[in-house]
Amino acid sequence: MAGLDWLTARPIAHRGLHDAANGVIENTGSAFSAAIAGGYGIECDLQLSADGEAMVFHDDTLDRLTEGHGAVASREAATLKTIAFKNTSDRMLRLEELCDLVGGRVPLLLELKSHFDGDVRLASRVAEVLQGYAGPVAGMSFDPALIRALQREAPGLPRGLVAQSRRDEAVPVGRARYVRNAFRARPHFLAWSVRDLTRFWPLLGRWGFGLPLLTWTVRTDKDRLRAQRWADQMIFEGFRP
């Protein structure tokens, strides 16, 4: 896809520019506002609520970050918005609210979370919400089914494959079926683990197919040097580039 220079033009803050020690929690309005103020792109996570809304949250369950308990997918959006985060007054955002907050000021990179069960409703909702958004935005996922759903429902939206190469993970990229499905999704870019940048698949994608290569999550000087050598841009956390 042409016109993706914005995707790699600036460092991307992983789940916003968060700092839990100072009450700025990941994937919240405060973290996103800090990233905007710093001029960074924003990476965030989306989960599906019980009533089909795209909610900005990473974990499958509420327990780690909020005063609530149980699965995000078991609660309707209105209920999720009433649940307090720990150590902050922020509340969980809907995707529409995130778009309103960012307002096209910085690039927005949306990771669609998946249970790898064939449910693509999240992609459908993302496509619907982004119809009215004019800023630079892209969708990505570990799940090729969600990327293919974005291809069908929002063909003009840049879409990417999130991946890592270690075989001890739940979604190992080295398996032929997974790779075949990933390429059928026709991603416009890759977002690969910084630990695996020198493996075959990210190198093939970047140099063989000319796909922009983002890398996550860059946290150390060693990671940063690796990202500069092997990727086009970093998704960072824990420091300010």
PDB file of N, CA and C in Angstrom, residues 129-171:
ATOM      1  N   VAL A 129     -16.428   2.014  13.068  1.00  0.00           N
ATOM      2  CA  VAL A 129     -16.062   3.234  13.785  1.00  0.00           C
ATOM      3  C   VAL A 129     -15.124   4.098  12.944  1.00  0.00           C
ATOM      4  N   LEU A 130     -14.159   3.480  12.279  1.00  0.00           N
ATOM      5  CA  LEU A 130     -13.139   4.238  11.565  1.00  0.00           C
ATOM      6  C   LEU A 130     -13.633   4.852  10.269  1.00  0.00           C
ATOM      7  N   GLN A 131     -14.834   4.515   9.851  1.00  0.00           N
ATOM      8  CA  GLN A 131     -15.397   5.166   8.663  1.00  0.00           C
ATOM      9  C   GLN A 131     -15.439   6.676   8.834  1.00  0.00           C
ATOM     10  N   GLY A 132     -15.623   7.129  10.052  1.00  0.00           N
ATOM     11  CA  GLY A 132     -15.732   8.561  10.303  1.00  0.00           C
ATOM     12  C   GLY A 132     -14.457   9.199  10.809  1.00  0.00           C
ATOM     13  N   TYR A 133     -13.333   8.483  10.744  1.00  0.00           N
ATOM     14  CA  TYR A 133     -12.074   9.014  11.279  1.00  0.00           C
ATOM     15  C   TYR A 133     -11.133   9.382  10.141  1.00  0.00           C
ATOM     16  N   ALA A 134     -10.641  10.623  10.150  1.00  0.00           N
ATOM     17  CA  ALA A 134      -9.823  11.113   9.042  1.00  0.00           C
ATOM     18  C   ALA A 134      -8.328  11.090   9.333  1.00  0.00           C
ATOM     19  N   GLY A 135      -7.922  10.774  10.558  1.00  0.00           N
ATOM     20  CA  GLY A 135      -6.514  10.805  10.914  1.00  0.00           C
ATOM     21  C   GLY A 135      -5.762   9.562  10.474  1.00  0.00           C
ATOM     22  N   PRO A 136      -4.425   9.575  10.581  1.00  0.00           N
ATOM     23  CA  PRO A 136      -3.622   8.398  10.233  1.00  0.00           C
ATOM     24  C   PRO A 136      -3.852   7.268  11.219  1.00  0.00           C
ATOM     25  N   VAL A 137      -4.326   6.125  10.731  1.00  0.00           N
ATOM     26  CA  VAL A 137      -4.677   5.009  11.596  1.00  0.00           C
ATOM     27  C   VAL A 137      -4.472   3.709  10.851  1.00  0.00           C
ATOM     28  N   ALA A 138      -4.082   2.676  11.589  1.00  0.00           N
ATOM     29  CA  ALA A 138      -3.907   1.336  11.019  1.00  0.00           C
ATOM     30  C   ALA A 138      -4.394   0.316  12.030  1.00  0.00           C
ATOM     31  N   GLY A 139      -4.823  -0.847  11.535  1.00  0.00           N
ATOM     32  CA  GLY A 139      -5.211  -1.956  12.389  1.00  0.00           C
ATOM     33  C   GLY A 139      -4.236  -3.101  12.243  1.00  0.00           C
ATOM     34  N   MET A 140      -4.072  -3.885  13.296  1.00  0.00           N
ATOM     35  CA  MET A 140      -3.158  -5.017  13.242  1.00  0.00           C
ATOM     36  C   MET A 140      -3.606  -6.057  14.245  1.00  0.00           C
ATOM     37  N   SER A 141      -3.130  -7.295  14.055  1.00  0.00           N
ATOM     38  CA  SER A 141      -3.500  -8.373  14.962  1.00  0.00           C
ATOM     39  C   SER A 141      -2.536  -9.535  14.811  1.00  0.00           C
ATOM     40  N   PHE A 142      -2.433 -10.347  15.860  1.00  0.00           N
ATOM     41  CA  PHE A 142      -1.778 -11.647  15.753  1.00  0.00           C
ATOM     42  C   PHE A 142      -2.616 -12.617  14.926  1.00  0.00           C
ATOM     43  N   ASP A 143      -3.903 -12.375  14.853  1.00  0.00           N
ATOM     44  CA  ASP A 143      -4.835 -13.328  14.248  1.00  0.00           C
ATOM     45  C   ASP A 143      -5.087 -12.990  12.782  1.00  0.00           C
ATOM     46  N   PRO A 144      -4.622 -13.828  11.841  1.00  0.00           N
ATOM     47  CA  PRO A 144      -4.869 -13.549  10.423  1.00  0.00           C
ATOM     48  C   PRO A 144      -6.343 -13.431  10.073  1.00  0.00           C
ATOM     49  N   ALA A 145      -7.212 -14.119  10.819  1.00  0.00           N
ATOM     50  CA  ALA A 145      -8.645 -14.029  10.531  1.00  0.00           C
ATOM     51  C   ALA A 145      -9.154 -12.607  10.727  1.00  0.00           C
ATOM     52  N   LEU A 146      -8.668 -11.919  11.740  1.00  0.00           N
ATOM     53  CA  LEU A 146      -9.081 -10.542  11.966  1.00  0.00           C
ATOM     54  C   LEU A 146      -8.510  -9.616  10.889  1.00  0.00           C
ATOM     55  N   ILE A 147      -7.285  -9.882  10.455  1.00  0.00           N
ATOM     56  CA  ILE A 147      -6.700  -9.061   9.395  1.00  0.00           C
ATOM     57  C   ILE A 147      -7.475  -9.243   8.098  1.00  0.00           C
ATOM     58  N   ARG A 148      -7.862 -10.476   7.806  1.00  0.00           N
ATOM     59  CA  ARG A 148      -8.657 -10.731   6.600  1.00  0.00           C
ATOM     60  C   ARG A 148     -10.026 -10.066   6.703  1.00  0.00           C
ATOM     61  N   ALA A 149     -10.593 -10.039   7.888  1.00  0.00           N
ATOM     62  CA  ALA A 149     -11.880  -9.366   8.069  1.00  0.00           C
ATOM     63  C   ALA A 149     -11.744  -7.868   7.819  1.00  0.00           C
ATOM     64  N   LEU A 150     -10.638  -7.272   8.280  1.00  0.00           N
ATOM     65  CA  LEU A 150     -10.393  -5.861   7.979  1.00  0.00           C
ATOM     66  C   LEU A 150     -10.240  -5.647   6.478  1.00  0.00           C
ATOM     67  N   GLN A 151      -9.578  -6.591   5.812  1.00  0.00           N
ATOM     68  CA  GLN A 151      -9.416  -6.502   4.363  1.00  0.00           C
ATOM     69  C   GLN A 151     -10.774  -6.450   3.659  1.00  0.00           C
ATOM     70  N   ARG A 152     -11.706  -7.267   4.125  1.00  0.00           N
ATOM     71  CA  ARG A 152     -13.035  -7.307   3.517  1.00  0.00           C
ATOM     72  C   ARG A 152     -13.856  -6.064   3.839  1.00  0.00           C
ATOM     73  N   GLU A 153     -13.831  -5.647   5.095  1.00  0.00           N
ATOM     74  CA  GLU A 153     -14.762  -4.625   5.553  1.00  0.00           C
ATOM     75  C   GLU A 153     -14.204  -3.215   5.510  1.00  0.00           C
ATOM     76  N   ALA A 154     -12.878  -3.080   5.469  1.00  0.00           N
ATOM     77  CA  ALA A 154     -12.263  -1.755   5.387  1.00  0.00           C
ATOM     78  C   ALA A 154     -11.025  -1.855   4.493  1.00  0.00           C
ATOM     79  N   PRO A 155     -11.220  -2.117   3.195  1.00  0.00           N
ATOM     80  CA  PRO A 155     -10.077  -2.366   2.301  1.00  0.00           C
ATOM     81  C   PRO A 155      -9.093  -1.209   2.209  1.00  0.00           C
ATOM     82  N   GLY A 156      -9.524   0.003   2.501  1.00  0.00           N
ATOM     83  CA  GLY A 156      -8.623   1.138   2.455  1.00  0.00           C
ATOM     84  C   GLY A 156      -7.854   1.372   3.734  1.00  0.00           C
ATOM     85  N   LEU A 157      -8.146   0.594   4.782  1.00  0.00           N
ATOM     86  CA  LEU A 157      -7.457   0.748   6.064  1.00  0.00           C
ATOM     87  C   LEU A 157      -6.154  -0.036   6.047  1.00  0.00           C
ATOM     88  N   PRO A 158      -5.020   0.608   6.327  1.00  0.00           N
ATOM     89  CA  PRO A 158      -3.769  -0.154   6.428  1.00  0.00           C
ATOM     90  C   PRO A 158      -3.890  -1.225   7.512  1.00  0.00           C
ATOM     91  N   ARG A 159      -3.411  -2.423   7.207  1.00  0.00           N
ATOM     92  CA  ARG A 159      -3.546  -3.549   8.138  1.00  0.00           C
ATOM     93  C   ARG A 159      -2.199  -4.262   8.261  1.00  0.00           C
ATOM     94  N   GLY A 160      -1.919  -4.753   9.476  1.00  0.00           N
ATOM     95  CA  GLY A 160      -0.632  -5.368   9.724  1.00  0.00           C
ATOM     96  C   GLY A 160      -0.736  -6.654  10.511  1.00  0.00           C
ATOM     97  N   LEU A 161       0.295  -7.463  10.397  1.00  0.00           N
ATOM     98  CA  LEU A 161       0.414  -8.709  11.149  1.00  0.00           C
ATOM     99  C   LEU A 161       1.354  -8.492  12.323  1.00  0.00           C
ATOM    100  N   VAL A 162       0.883  -8.782  13.535  1.00  0.00           N
ATOM    101  CA  VAL A 162       1.717  -8.778  14.730  1.00  0.00           C
ATOM    102  C   VAL A 162       2.228 -10.197  14.925  1.00  0.00           C
ATOM    103  N   ALA A 163       3.530 -10.346  15.184  1.00  0.00           N
ATOM    104  CA  ALA A 163       4.063 -11.707  15.230  1.00  0.00           C
ATOM    105  C   ALA A 163       5.348 -11.773  16.037  1.00  0.00           C
ATOM    106  N   GLN A 164       5.686 -13.004  16.361  1.00  0.00           N
ATOM    107  CA  GLN A 164       6.968 -13.339  16.974  1.00  0.00           C
ATOM    108  C   GLN A 164       7.333 -14.733  16.500  1.00  0.00           C
ATOM    109  N   SER A 165       8.602 -15.080  16.620  1.00  0.00           N
ATOM    110  CA  SER A 165       9.090 -16.303  15.988  1.00  0.00           C
ATOM    111  C   SER A 165       9.346 -17.443  16.948  1.00  0.00           C
ATOM    112  N   ARG A 166       9.229 -17.222  18.246  1.00  0.00           N
ATOM    113  CA  ARG A 166       9.541 -18.274  19.200  1.00  0.00           C
ATOM    114  C   ARG A 166       8.481 -19.366  19.174  1.00  0.00           C
ATOM    115  N   ARG A 167       8.902 -20.604  19.075  1.00  0.00           N
ATOM    116  CA  ARG A 167       7.975 -21.713  18.899  1.00  0.00           C
ATOM    117  C   ARG A 167       7.258 -22.118  20.187  1.00  0.00           C
ATOM    118  N   ASP A 168       7.679 -21.572  21.311  1.00  0.00           N
ATOM    119  CA  ASP A 168       7.013 -21.943  22.554  1.00  0.00           C
ATOM    120  C   ASP A 168       5.814 -21.049  22.849  1.00  0.00           C
ATOM    121  N   GLU A 169       5.446 -20.196  21.898  1.00  0.00           N
ATOM    122  CA  GLU A 169       4.305 -19.315  22.086  1.00  0.00           C
ATOM    123  C   GLU A 169       3.023 -19.986  21.590  1.00  0.00           C
ATOM    124  N   ALA A 170       1.897 -19.412  21.985  1.00  0.00           N
ATOM    125  CA  ALA A 170       0.604 -19.997  21.619  1.00  0.00           C
ATOM    126  C   ALA A 170       0.330 -19.909  20.128  1.00  0.00           C
ATOM    127  N   VAL A 171       0.948 -18.924  19.460  1.00  0.00           N
ATOM    128  CA  VAL A 171       0.704 -18.743  18.026  1.00  0.00           C
ATOM    129  C   VAL A 171       2.052 -18.720  17.319  1.00  0.00           C
TER     130      VAL A 171
END
